[in-house]
Amino acid sequence: MCGIVGIVGRKNCIKEIISGLYALEYRGYDSSGLALIKNNKFEFSKNIGKISNLEKGVKKNKLSGNIVIAHTRWATHGRPSINNSHPFIKQNCALVHNGIIENYEDLIKYHSINKKNLKSDTDSEVIAEIYNKLLNHFNNPIEAIKSLNKKILGSFSFAFLVLGTKSIYVSRRGSPLVLGLGDDFNSVSSDALGLPDNTKEIIYLEENDIAQINESTISVFDHNSKSIKRERHKFIPKKGFKIKGNYKHFMEKEIFHQPISIEDTILNFADKKRKTVYLPKTNIKFNDFSNIILIACGTAYHSCMVAKYWLEAMTNLNVSIDIASEYRYRKSKISKRSLGVVVSQSGETMDTLKCLKKFKQKKIPTISIVNVLNSSISRLSDFILPTLAGPEIGVASTKAFTSQLSVLALFVLNIQQENGAINKLYFNSIFKIHDSINKILKKNDDYKKIAQTLADTKSIFYIGRGVMYPIALEGALKLKEITYKHCEGYAAGELKHGPLALIEKNIPVIVLAPSDENFLKLLSNIQEVKARGGRIIMITDKDGAKKAKKFCDHIIIIPKTNFFTSPIIYSLPIQLIAYYLAIFIGTDVDQPRNLAKSVTVE
Ligand code: F6R
């Protein structure tokens, strides 16, 4: 989604600004732009498409400056176009904005804004108009922001340039902003990854904070424009995250990084020799709860679905799960003996964040399972279980998903441990995931061959039972995200209740089939598909292959798994199939159309 970068320094900082924009590319965007103050005048450049287009424009116009704000836009109000891209420049101010202004139409009326002055279809330009008026009225940029923020419904992070000053003015509500302090510059970004590499310290702005960034000082104010202090943290640049190495795409790199990312995550919380799970210390006592509510969006929600199967089978807890965009608005009863768990790679997903706030209002303890530490979700929750996947750049989540599953697996074992009975078989098996995954990755050609057979089909289905049902959903999500092909995931037993009508000659059905207690039932389901001409592609282990060979058109054999490890291990084949199919089709794997990495709008 949209990204903000701004720098005030002693020297020309265009290079650092462009590099910051590239670092935010992974979030997904469709246009970009920057503005700077030179000789007390604004200069700017905007373009649609890739940041390289903006870079060319900046070079062509020889733009240079030391007070610069920049933006990557992911269209919400108005299509991707130069007019709709940021910054918006008015008489005395330039603005970049992340988030959504819900009451922008009311604001147009209330402030009698002449619609002829609005050159875009965006909610953001309305804010630039109003701020410009407020600047004239207050003659003080901070007071003008304070007044502006009081008028707004919705979420925002703003960065303004104001003529007559040598500062960037920023504020936030519901959308993150981080300030970077350097030796001869200070900066701002919507994501720490967007800050210059030589940043020394960072400050995470809190809700409703306002800040003034100068070359050598940063001042932070609360919503009443009272000066406040915010904690400074050491900045650790995420070296290597921008480099693809020998890989063609970040997604490929991230898929192949999973033996390490899963192992890092597991070893962080479990001691193999002592057969003990060590979650970070907390005063949360799992025995105090009767219910667990797990909330997330998209891929992260699929990890919650898997956790529900595990928790129900392995603990006495009642488990409810929901997608955040629904749960937020549901009038569900939340008992005092509930534990609220949210799962998020980015830690910024707006709907998930709002559910966390709902839990807080109900005063139940909260845990977040997040990949980006210091994200809004991690900072708001009572307790954090980090997934150690490292920065995930590809828009389609891969390694973050398997790390979420790994943390959730340990979370379940930890509850068992507290209850005095950890499942030793499952505990031991999590240390073998690494080898199984390496074996799958070594045989990646198997998935290339399967992907090739899918290139000309109009529809594809994934089916599975039990813990393979969420993985079937995840397989379908991954495939449609990066190949734009129609793909559905179903619980295999559900086919006959409707979807079977879509099965015709040669429609591929990918069956996720570990040889477990569901296997025979699954065989019946594939016969139903076969009888209607469907093409069966089965992913199974040796035992499963023996039993199912005669019903399948293609079989890929992977290592034996169990109820606990199969969701993690079967995630690899579904990711590889989606990835190689996207390569055959030639789509933009790392930045698929219409999608964003960090979904900060509702
Ligand atoms: C799919 C994908 C999305 C995210 C979802 C939640 O590949 O990445 O479905 O899982 O947008 O994002 P986070 O985990 O950042 O809250």
mmCIF file of C-alpha atoms in Angstrom, residues 381-527:
data_model
loop_
_atom_site.group_PDB
_atom_site.id
_atom_site.type_symbol
_atom_site.label_atom_id
_atom_site.label_comp_id
_atom_site.label_asym_id
_atom_site.label_seq_id
_atom_site.Cartn_x
_atom_site.Cartn_y
_atom_site.Cartn_z
ATOM 1 C CA SER A 381 -0.715 -6.070 22.124
ATOM 2 C CA ASP A 382 0.075 -7.227 25.669
ATOM 3 C CA PHE A 383 2.472 -9.856 24.497
ATOM 4 C CA ILE A 384 4.343 -10.593 21.253
ATOM 5 C CA LEU A 385 5.341 -13.899 19.723
ATOM 6 C CA PRO A 386 7.646 -12.919 16.860
ATOM 7 C CA THR A 387 7.894 -14.947 13.687
ATOM 8 C CA LEU A 388 11.527 -14.843 12.689
ATOM 9 C CA ALA A 389 10.971 -14.967 8.948
ATOM 10 C CA GLY A 390 12.976 -11.786 8.274
ATOM 11 C CA PRO A 391 11.658 -9.064 5.920
ATOM 12 C CA GLU A 392 9.210 -10.521 3.406
ATOM 13 C CA ILE A 393 9.327 -8.492 0.196
ATOM 14 C CA GLY A 394 7.258 -10.557 -2.265
ATOM 15 C CA VAL A 395 3.640 -9.451 -2.016
ATOM 16 C CA ALA A 396 2.460 -13.060 -1.860
ATOM 17 C CA SER A 397 3.249 -14.298 1.609
ATOM 18 C CA THR A 398 5.327 -17.499 1.773
ATOM 19 C CA LYS A 399 7.976 -17.689 4.483
ATOM 20 C CA ALA A 400 5.944 -15.522 6.849
ATOM 21 C CA PHE A 401 3.077 -18.038 6.571
ATOM 22 C CA THR A 402 5.213 -21.059 7.478
ATOM 23 C CA SER A 403 6.786 -19.084 10.322
ATOM 24 C CA GLN A 404 3.301 -18.174 11.588
ATOM 25 C CA LEU A 405 2.420 -21.868 11.526
ATOM 26 C CA SER A 406 5.659 -22.688 13.349
ATOM 27 C CA VAL A 407 4.930 -20.163 16.116
ATOM 28 C CA LEU A 408 1.347 -21.360 16.423
ATOM 29 C CA ALA A 409 2.577 -24.960 16.653
ATOM 30 C CA LEU A 410 4.866 -24.012 19.541
ATOM 31 C CA PHE A 411 2.110 -21.975 21.124
ATOM 32 C CA VAL A 412 -0.079 -25.113 21.184
ATOM 33 C CA LEU A 413 2.762 -27.242 22.577
ATOM 34 C CA ASN A 414 3.370 -24.576 25.221
ATOM 35 C CA ILE A 415 -0.238 -24.838 26.374
ATOM 36 C CA GLN A 416 0.160 -28.613 26.578
ATOM 37 C CA GLN A 417 3.401 -28.115 28.527
ATOM 38 C CA GLU A 418 1.625 -25.877 31.053
ATOM 39 C CA ASN A 419 -0.982 -28.576 31.424
ATOM 40 C CA GLY A 420 1.770 -31.117 32.101
ATOM 41 C CA ALA A 421 1.500 -33.256 28.945
ATOM 42 C CA ILE A 422 3.415 -32.203 25.888
ATOM 43 C CA ASN A 423 2.945 -34.439 22.829
ATOM 44 C CA LYS A 424 6.477 -35.850 22.416
ATOM 45 C CA LEU A 425 5.882 -37.240 18.938
ATOM 46 C CA TYR A 426 4.761 -33.881 17.640
ATOM 47 C CA PHE A 427 7.465 -32.036 19.554
ATOM 48 C CA ASN A 428 10.202 -34.223 18.022
ATOM 49 C CA SER A 429 8.720 -33.986 14.552
ATOM 50 C CA ILE A 430 8.989 -30.207 14.337
ATOM 51 C CA PHE A 431 12.777 -30.535 14.257
ATOM 52 C CA LYS A 432 12.533 -32.706 11.137
ATOM 53 C CA ILE A 433 10.589 -30.132 9.121
ATOM 54 C CA HIS A 434 13.830 -28.567 7.947
ATOM 55 C CA ASP A 435 15.011 -31.793 6.219
ATOM 56 C CA SER A 436 11.618 -32.520 4.667
ATOM 57 C CA ILE A 437 11.445 -29.034 3.202
ATOM 58 C CA ASN A 438 14.957 -29.264 1.810
ATOM 59 C CA LYS A 439 13.973 -32.495 0.058
ATOM 60 C CA ILE A 440 10.934 -30.793 -1.495
ATOM 61 C CA LEU A 441 12.988 -27.814 -2.656
ATOM 62 C CA LYS A 442 15.605 -30.085 -4.234
ATOM 63 C CA LYS A 443 12.884 -31.612 -6.379
ATOM 64 C CA ASN A 444 11.543 -28.263 -7.578
ATOM 65 C CA ASP A 445 11.543 -29.514 -11.178
ATOM 66 C CA ASP A 446 8.520 -31.689 -10.283
ATOM 67 C CA TYR A 447 6.547 -28.512 -9.624
ATOM 68 C CA LYS A 448 7.757 -26.815 -12.790
ATOM 69 C CA LYS A 449 6.413 -29.753 -14.791
ATOM 70 C CA ILE A 450 3.042 -29.627 -13.043
ATOM 71 C CA ALA A 451 2.857 -25.852 -13.425
ATOM 72 C CA GLN A 452 3.424 -26.192 -17.172
ATOM 73 C CA THR A 453 0.392 -28.467 -17.440
ATOM 74 C CA LEU A 454 -1.724 -25.768 -15.768
ATOM 75 C CA ALA A 455 -0.770 -22.911 -18.055
ATOM 76 C CA ASP A 456 -3.697 -23.296 -20.479
ATOM 77 C CA THR A 457 -6.483 -24.178 -18.055
ATOM 78 C CA LYS A 458 -9.211 -21.695 -17.219
ATOM 79 C CA SER A 459 -9.895 -22.988 -13.701
ATOM 80 C CA ILE A 460 -7.957 -24.916 -11.086
ATOM 81 C CA PHE A 461 -9.127 -26.471 -7.823
ATOM 82 C CA TYR A 462 -7.316 -27.335 -4.624
ATOM 83 C CA ILE A 463 -8.888 -29.798 -2.219
ATOM 84 C CA GLY A 464 -7.911 -31.201 1.165
ATOM 85 C CA ARG A 465 -9.412 -32.490 4.392
ATOM 86 C CA GLY A 466 -8.685 -31.613 8.033
ATOM 87 C CA VAL A 467 -5.531 -29.549 8.399
ATOM 88 C CA MET A 468 -5.112 -29.736 4.627
ATOM 89 C CA TYR A 469 -8.314 -27.735 4.081
ATOM 90 C CA PRO A 470 -6.721 -24.399 5.113
ATOM 91 C CA ILE A 471 -3.687 -25.298 2.991
ATOM 92 C CA ALA A 472 -6.009 -25.920 0.022
ATOM 93 C CA LEU A 473 -7.420 -22.407 0.590
ATOM 94 C CA GLU A 474 -3.905 -21.020 0.844
ATOM 95 C CA GLY A 475 -2.871 -22.860 -2.337
ATOM 96 C CA ALA A 476 -5.789 -21.304 -4.212
ATOM 97 C CA LEU A 477 -5.086 -17.836 -2.796
ATOM 98 C CA LYS A 478 -1.398 -18.024 -3.736
ATOM 99 C CA LEU A 479 -2.228 -19.184 -7.225
ATOM 100 C CA LYS A 480 -4.837 -16.538 -7.986
ATOM 101 C CA GLU A 481 -2.715 -13.756 -6.450
ATOM 102 C CA ILE A 482 0.266 -14.197 -8.718
ATOM 103 C CA THR A 483 -1.104 -16.000 -11.805
ATOM 104 C CA TYR A 484 -4.517 -14.206 -12.032
ATOM 105 C CA LYS A 485 -6.057 -17.595 -12.814
ATOM 106 C CA HIS A 486 -9.353 -18.637 -11.367
ATOM 107 C CA CYS A 487 -8.577 -21.058 -8.556
ATOM 108 C CA GLU A 488 -10.767 -22.321 -5.702
ATOM 109 C CA GLY A 489 -9.824 -24.136 -2.541
ATOM 110 C CA TYR A 490 -12.365 -26.517 -1.003
ATOM 111 C CA ALA A 491 -12.741 -28.912 1.845
ATOM 112 C CA ALA A 492 -12.840 -32.124 -0.196
ATOM 113 C CA GLY A 493 -16.050 -33.319 1.464
ATOM 114 C CA GLU A 494 -17.792 -30.141 0.365
ATOM 115 C CA LEU A 495 -17.339 -30.690 -3.389
ATOM 116 C CA LYS A 496 -20.615 -32.548 -3.786
ATOM 117 C CA HIS A 497 -22.501 -29.671 -2.187
ATOM 118 C CA GLY A 498 -22.024 -27.421 -5.197
ATOM 119 C CA PRO A 499 -18.552 -27.007 -6.660
ATOM 120 C CA LEU A 500 -18.711 -30.399 -8.393
ATOM 121 C CA ALA A 501 -20.921 -28.675 -10.976
ATOM 122 C CA LEU A 502 -17.793 -26.878 -12.184
ATOM 123 C CA ILE A 503 -15.786 -30.036 -12.789
ATOM 124 C CA GLU A 504 -15.602 -30.922 -16.473
ATOM 125 C CA LYS A 505 -13.145 -32.703 -18.729
ATOM 126 C CA ASN A 506 -9.516 -31.955 -17.833
ATOM 127 C CA ILE A 507 -10.212 -29.407 -15.099
ATOM 128 C CA PRO A 508 -7.196 -29.830 -12.809
ATOM 129 C CA VAL A 509 -7.890 -30.673 -9.181
ATOM 130 C CA ILE A 510 -4.820 -30.573 -6.950
ATOM 131 C CA VAL A 511 -5.304 -32.883 -3.995
ATOM 132 C CA LEU A 512 -3.302 -32.350 -0.804
ATOM 133 C CA ALA A 513 -3.241 -35.858 0.560
ATOM 134 C CA PRO A 514 -0.938 -36.900 3.378
ATOM 135 C CA SER A 515 -1.666 -40.551 4.172
ATOM 136 C CA ASP A 516 -3.517 -39.825 7.416
ATOM 137 C CA GLU A 517 -6.884 -40.734 8.928
ATOM 138 C CA ASN A 518 -8.669 -38.688 6.243
ATOM 139 C CA PHE A 519 -6.982 -40.418 3.332
ATOM 140 C CA LEU A 520 -9.629 -43.011 2.455
ATOM 141 C CA LYS A 521 -12.396 -40.405 2.537
ATOM 142 C CA LEU A 522 -10.260 -38.243 0.274
ATOM 143 C CA LEU A 523 -9.927 -41.147 -2.171
ATOM 144 C CA SER A 524 -13.728 -41.240 -2.445
ATOM 145 C CA ASN A 525 -13.749 -37.509 -3.169
ATOM 146 C CA ILE A 526 -11.227 -37.858 -5.970
ATOM 147 C CA GLN A 527 -13.315 -40.645 -7.530
#
